[in-house]
Amino acid sequence: MTTPSPSHVNRKGQKRRIRLFLFFVLCLFVWIGYTLYLQGGMLSEKEAELETLKKEAAEVQQQQAELAYKASRLYDQEYIAELARKEWFFTKPGESIYVIPE
């Protein structure tokens, strides 16, 4: 019977270790790729959500500006008198109101 030489046994063990190492490296790359794929989907969802929130924020800022303008006009006596005449049909002395149906 012949016994295998030590270098031949060493090569088999070395090849096995290399294959095992490459298998782990492959598993690592698959795991990283899967993780990046999932995070890419979540990222696109968050970007879409961010865009809708930006649009909502712009609308709210516009409404806030309009309300600030309306609030600043409430300090004007002429504007308040105009609102009272228009909404509650108040009149000045000697004035008549005619309601036109719409």
mmCIF file with all atom_site columns, C-alpha atoms in Angstrom:
data_model
loop_
_atom_site.group_PDB
_atom_site.id
_atom_site.type_symbol
_atom_site.label_atom_id
_atom_site.label_alt_id
_atom_site.label_comp_id
_atom_site.label_asym_id
_atom_site.label_entity_id
_atom_site.label_seq_id
_atom_site.pdbx_PDB_ins_code
_atom_site.Cartn_x
_atom_site.Cartn_y
_atom_site.Cartn_z
_atom_site.occupancy
_atom_site.B_iso_or_equiv
_atom_site.pdbx_formal_charge
_atom_site.auth_seq_id
_atom_site.auth_comp_id
_atom_site.auth_asym_id
_atom_site.auth_atom_id
_atom_site.pdbx_PDB_model_num
ATOM 1   C CA . MET A 1 1   ? 0.000   0.000   0.000  1.00 0.00 ? 1   MET A CA 1
ATOM 2   C CA . THR A 1 2   ? 1.177   3.437   -0.776 1.00 0.00 ? 2   THR A CA 1
ATOM 3   C CA . THR A 1 3   ? 0.617   6.338   1.478  1.00 0.00 ? 3   THR A CA 1
ATOM 4   C CA . PRO A 1 4   ? -0.228  9.656   -0.047 1.00 0.00 ? 4   PRO A CA 1
ATOM 5   C CA . SER A 1 5   ? 2.497   12.198  0.091  1.00 0.00 ? 5   SER A CA 1
ATOM 6   C CA . PRO A 1 6   ? 2.108   15.039  2.581  1.00 0.00 ? 6   PRO A CA 1
ATOM 7   C CA . SER A 1 7   ? 2.023   17.653  -0.186 1.00 0.00 ? 7   SER A CA 1
ATOM 8   C CA . HIS A 1 8   ? -0.850  15.834  -1.914 1.00 0.00 ? 8   HIS A CA 1
ATOM 9   C CA . VAL A 1 9   ? -2.890  15.760  1.347  1.00 0.00 ? 9   VAL A CA 1
ATOM 10  C CA . ASN A 1 10  ? -2.000  19.385  1.979  1.00 0.00 ? 10  ASN A CA 1
ATOM 11  C CA . ARG A 1 11  ? -3.274  20.374  -1.490 1.00 0.00 ? 11  ARG A CA 1
ATOM 12  C CA . LYS A 1 12  ? -6.621  18.668  -0.912 1.00 0.00 ? 12  LYS A CA 1
ATOM 13  C CA . GLY A 1 13  ? -7.026  20.432  2.411  1.00 0.00 ? 13  GLY A CA 1
ATOM 14  C CA . GLN A 1 14  ? -5.971  23.742  0.860  1.00 0.00 ? 14  GLN A CA 1
ATOM 15  C CA . LYS A 1 15  ? -8.470  23.366  -1.993 1.00 0.00 ? 15  LYS A CA 1
ATOM 16  C CA . ARG A 1 16  ? -11.209 22.526  0.513  1.00 0.00 ? 16  ARG A CA 1
ATOM 17  C CA . ARG A 1 17  ? -10.380 25.604  2.597  1.00 0.00 ? 17  ARG A CA 1
ATOM 18  C CA . ILE A 1 18  ? -10.365 27.812  -0.504 1.00 0.00 ? 18  ILE A CA 1
ATOM 19  C CA . ARG A 1 19  ? -13.746 26.423  -1.616 1.00 0.00 ? 19  ARG A CA 1
ATOM 20  C CA . LEU A 1 20  ? -15.166 26.949  1.863  1.00 0.00 ? 20  LEU A CA 1
ATOM 21  C CA . PHE A 1 21  ? -13.809 30.510  1.935  1.00 0.00 ? 21  PHE A CA 1
ATOM 22  C CA . LEU A 1 22  ? -15.225 31.264  -1.531 1.00 0.00 ? 22  LEU A CA 1
ATOM 23  C CA . PHE A 1 23  ? -18.594 29.817  -0.468 1.00 0.00 ? 23  PHE A CA 1
ATOM 24  C CA . PHE A 1 24  ? -18.685 32.181  2.510  1.00 0.00 ? 24  PHE A CA 1
ATOM 25  C CA . VAL A 1 25  ? -17.653 35.102  0.294  1.00 0.00 ? 25  VAL A CA 1
ATOM 26  C CA . LEU A 1 26  ? -20.438 34.204  -2.156 1.00 0.00 ? 26  LEU A CA 1
ATOM 27  C CA . CYS A 1 27  ? -22.949 34.006  0.701  1.00 0.00 ? 27  CYS A CA 1
ATOM 28  C CA . LEU A 1 28  ? -21.753 37.406  1.933  1.00 0.00 ? 28  LEU A CA 1
ATOM 29  C CA . PHE A 1 29  ? -22.228 38.970  -1.513 1.00 0.00 ? 29  PHE A CA 1
ATOM 30  C CA . VAL A 1 30  ? -25.699 37.441  -1.860 1.00 0.00 ? 30  VAL A CA 1
ATOM 31  C CA . TRP A 1 31  ? -26.682 38.756  1.563  1.00 0.00 ? 31  TRP A CA 1
ATOM 32  C CA . ILE A 1 32  ? -25.311 42.232  0.775  1.00 0.00 ? 32  ILE A CA 1
ATOM 33  C CA . GLY A 1 33  ? -27.095 42.294  -2.585 1.00 0.00 ? 33  GLY A CA 1
ATOM 34  C CA . TYR A 1 34  ? -30.395 41.234  -1.030 1.00 0.00 ? 34  TYR A CA 1
ATOM 35  C CA . THR A 1 35  ? -30.066 43.861  1.689  1.00 0.00 ? 35  THR A CA 1
ATOM 36  C CA . LEU A 1 36  ? -29.308 46.583  -0.865 1.00 0.00 ? 36  LEU A CA 1
ATOM 37  C CA . TYR A 1 37  ? -32.288 45.483  -2.964 1.00 0.00 ? 37  TYR A CA 1
ATOM 38  C CA . LEU A 1 38  ? -34.642 45.737  0.021  1.00 0.00 ? 38  LEU A CA 1
ATOM 39  C CA . GLN A 1 39  ? -33.240 49.076  1.115  1.00 0.00 ? 39  GLN A CA 1
ATOM 40  C CA . GLY A 1 40  ? -33.529 50.420  -2.430 1.00 0.00 ? 40  GLY A CA 1
ATOM 41  C CA . GLY A 1 41  ? -37.259 49.682  -2.349 1.00 0.00 ? 41  GLY A CA 1
ATOM 42  C CA . MET A 1 42  ? -37.662 51.334  1.021  1.00 0.00 ? 42  MET A CA 1
ATOM 43  C CA . LEU A 1 43  ? -35.618 54.305  -0.176 1.00 0.00 ? 43  LEU A CA 1
ATOM 44  C CA . SER A 1 44  ? -37.870 54.860  -3.189 1.00 0.00 ? 44  SER A CA 1
ATOM 45  C CA . GLU A 1 45  ? -40.935 54.685  -0.922 1.00 0.00 ? 45  GLU A CA 1
ATOM 46  C CA . LYS A 1 46  ? -39.425 57.242  1.440  1.00 0.00 ? 46  LYS A CA 1
ATOM 47  C CA . GLU A 1 47  ? -38.516 59.533  -1.468 1.00 0.00 ? 47  GLU A CA 1
ATOM 48  C CA . ALA A 1 48  ? -42.104 59.408  -2.742 1.00 0.00 ? 48  ALA A CA 1
ATOM 49  C CA . GLU A 1 49  ? -43.362 60.140  0.766  1.00 0.00 ? 49  GLU A CA 1
ATOM 50  C CA . LEU A 1 50  ? -40.914 63.026  1.044  1.00 0.00 ? 50  LEU A CA 1
ATOM 51  C CA . GLU A 1 51  ? -42.202 64.540  -2.202 1.00 0.00 ? 51  GLU A CA 1
ATOM 52  C CA . THR A 1 52  ? -45.812 64.380  -1.036 1.00 0.00 ? 52  THR A CA 1
ATOM 53  C CA . LEU A 1 53  ? -44.860 65.919  2.304  1.00 0.00 ? 53  LEU A CA 1
ATOM 54  C CA . LYS A 1 54  ? -42.984 68.717  0.529  1.00 0.00 ? 54  LYS A CA 1
ATOM 55  C CA . LYS A 1 55  ? -46.075 69.449  -1.559 1.00 0.00 ? 55  LYS A CA 1
ATOM 56  C CA . GLU A 1 56  ? -48.255 69.471  1.552  1.00 0.00 ? 56  GLU A CA 1
ATOM 57  C CA . ALA A 1 57  ? -45.789 71.767  3.313  1.00 0.00 ? 57  ALA A CA 1
ATOM 58  C CA . ALA A 1 58  ? -45.856 74.184  0.358  1.00 0.00 ? 58  ALA A CA 1
ATOM 59  C CA . GLU A 1 59  ? -49.666 74.217  0.424  1.00 0.00 ? 59  GLU A CA 1
ATOM 60  C CA . VAL A 1 60  ? -49.713 74.834  4.164  1.00 0.00 ? 60  VAL A CA 1
ATOM 61  C CA . GLN A 1 61  ? -47.200 77.669  3.821  1.00 0.00 ? 61  GLN A CA 1
ATOM 62  C CA . GLN A 1 62  ? -49.339 79.221  1.105  1.00 0.00 ? 62  GLN A CA 1
ATOM 63  C CA . GLN A 1 63  ? -52.435 78.946  3.305  1.00 0.00 ? 63  GLN A CA 1
ATOM 64  C CA . GLN A 1 64  ? -50.508 80.440  6.191  1.00 0.00 ? 64  GLN A CA 1
ATOM 65  C CA . ALA A 1 65  ? -49.444 83.379  4.053  1.00 0.00 ? 65  ALA A CA 1
ATOM 66  C CA . GLU A 1 66  ? -53.032 83.944  2.925  1.00 0.00 ? 66  GLU A CA 1
ATOM 67  C CA . LEU A 1 67  ? -54.317 83.795  6.498  1.00 0.00 ? 67  LEU A CA 1
ATOM 68  C CA . ALA A 1 68  ? -51.601 86.176  7.680  1.00 0.00 ? 68  ALA A CA 1
ATOM 69  C CA . TYR A 1 69  ? -52.636 88.593  4.926  1.00 0.00 ? 69  TYR A CA 1
ATOM 70  C CA . LYS A 1 70  ? -56.303 88.313  5.899  1.00 0.00 ? 70  LYS A CA 1
ATOM 71  C CA . ALA A 1 71  ? -55.427 88.783  9.567  1.00 0.00 ? 71  ALA A CA 1
ATOM 72  C CA . SER A 1 72  ? -53.397 91.894  8.785  1.00 0.00 ? 72  SER A CA 1
ATOM 73  C CA . ARG A 1 73  ? -56.373 93.331  6.875  1.00 0.00 ? 73  ARG A CA 1
ATOM 74  C CA . LEU A 1 74  ? -58.579 92.965  9.958  1.00 0.00 ? 74  LEU A CA 1
ATOM 75  C CA . TYR A 1 75  ? -56.805 95.977  11.467 1.00 0.00 ? 75  TYR A CA 1
ATOM 76  C CA . ASP A 1 76  ? -58.179 98.155  8.641  1.00 0.00 ? 76  ASP A CA 1
ATOM 77  C CA . GLN A 1 77  ? -61.484 99.782  9.621  1.00 0.00 ? 77  GLN A CA 1
ATOM 78  C CA . GLU A 1 78  ? -62.639 100.153 6.024  1.00 0.00 ? 78  GLU A CA 1
ATOM 79  C CA . TYR A 1 79  ? -62.112 96.445  5.351  1.00 0.00 ? 79  TYR A CA 1
ATOM 80  C CA . ILE A 1 80  ? -64.074 95.506  8.484  1.00 0.00 ? 80  ILE A CA 1
ATOM 81  C CA . ALA A 1 81  ? -66.930 97.775  7.397  1.00 0.00 ? 81  ALA A CA 1
ATOM 82  C CA . GLU A 1 82  ? -66.903 96.208  3.941  1.00 0.00 ? 82  GLU A CA 1
ATOM 83  C CA . LEU A 1 83  ? -67.052 92.708  5.456  1.00 0.00 ? 83  LEU A CA 1
ATOM 84  C CA . ALA A 1 84  ? -69.938 93.699  7.721  1.00 0.00 ? 84  ALA A CA 1
ATOM 85  C CA . ARG A 1 85  ? -71.893 95.108  4.784  1.00 0.00 ? 85  ARG A CA 1
ATOM 86  C CA . LYS A 1 86  ? -71.177 92.116  2.585  1.00 0.00 ? 86  LYS A CA 1
ATOM 87  C CA . GLU A 1 87  ? -71.744 89.256  5.038  1.00 0.00 ? 87  GLU A CA 1
ATOM 88  C CA . TRP A 1 88  ? -74.258 90.642  7.544  1.00 0.00 ? 88  TRP A CA 1
ATOM 89  C CA . PHE A 1 89  ? -75.971 93.254  5.375  1.00 0.00 ? 89  PHE A CA 1
ATOM 90  C CA . PHE A 1 90  ? -75.093 96.171  7.626  1.00 0.00 ? 90  PHE A CA 1
ATOM 91  C CA . THR A 1 91  ? -75.726 99.577  6.140  1.00 0.00 ? 91  THR A CA 1
ATOM 92  C CA . LYS A 1 92  ? -74.500 103.062 6.550  1.00 0.00 ? 92  LYS A CA 1
ATOM 93  C CA . PRO A 1 93  ? -77.064 105.662 7.552  1.00 0.00 ? 93  PRO A CA 1
ATOM 94  C CA . GLY A 1 94  ? -79.277 106.448 4.545  1.00 0.00 ? 94  GLY A CA 1
ATOM 95  C CA . GLU A 1 95  ? -78.084 103.429 2.529  1.00 0.00 ? 95  GLU A CA 1
ATOM 96  C CA . SER A 1 96  ? -80.379 100.763 1.042  1.00 0.00 ? 96  SER A CA 1
ATOM 97  C CA . ILE A 1 97  ? -79.499 97.117  0.410  1.00 0.00 ? 97  ILE A CA 1
ATOM 98  C CA . TYR A 1 98  ? -80.713 95.259  -2.632 1.00 0.00 ? 98  TYR A CA 1
ATOM 99  C CA . VAL A 1 99  ? -80.174 91.474  -2.594 1.00 0.00 ? 99  VAL A CA 1
ATOM 100 C CA . ILE A 1 100 ? -79.687 90.034  -6.043 1.00 0.00 ? 100 ILE A CA 1
ATOM 101 C CA . PRO A 1 101 ? -80.356 86.296  -6.247 1.00 0.00 ? 101 PRO A CA 1
ATOM 102 C CA . GLU A 1 102 ? -77.557 84.278  -7.671 1.00 0.00 ? 102 GLU A CA 1
#
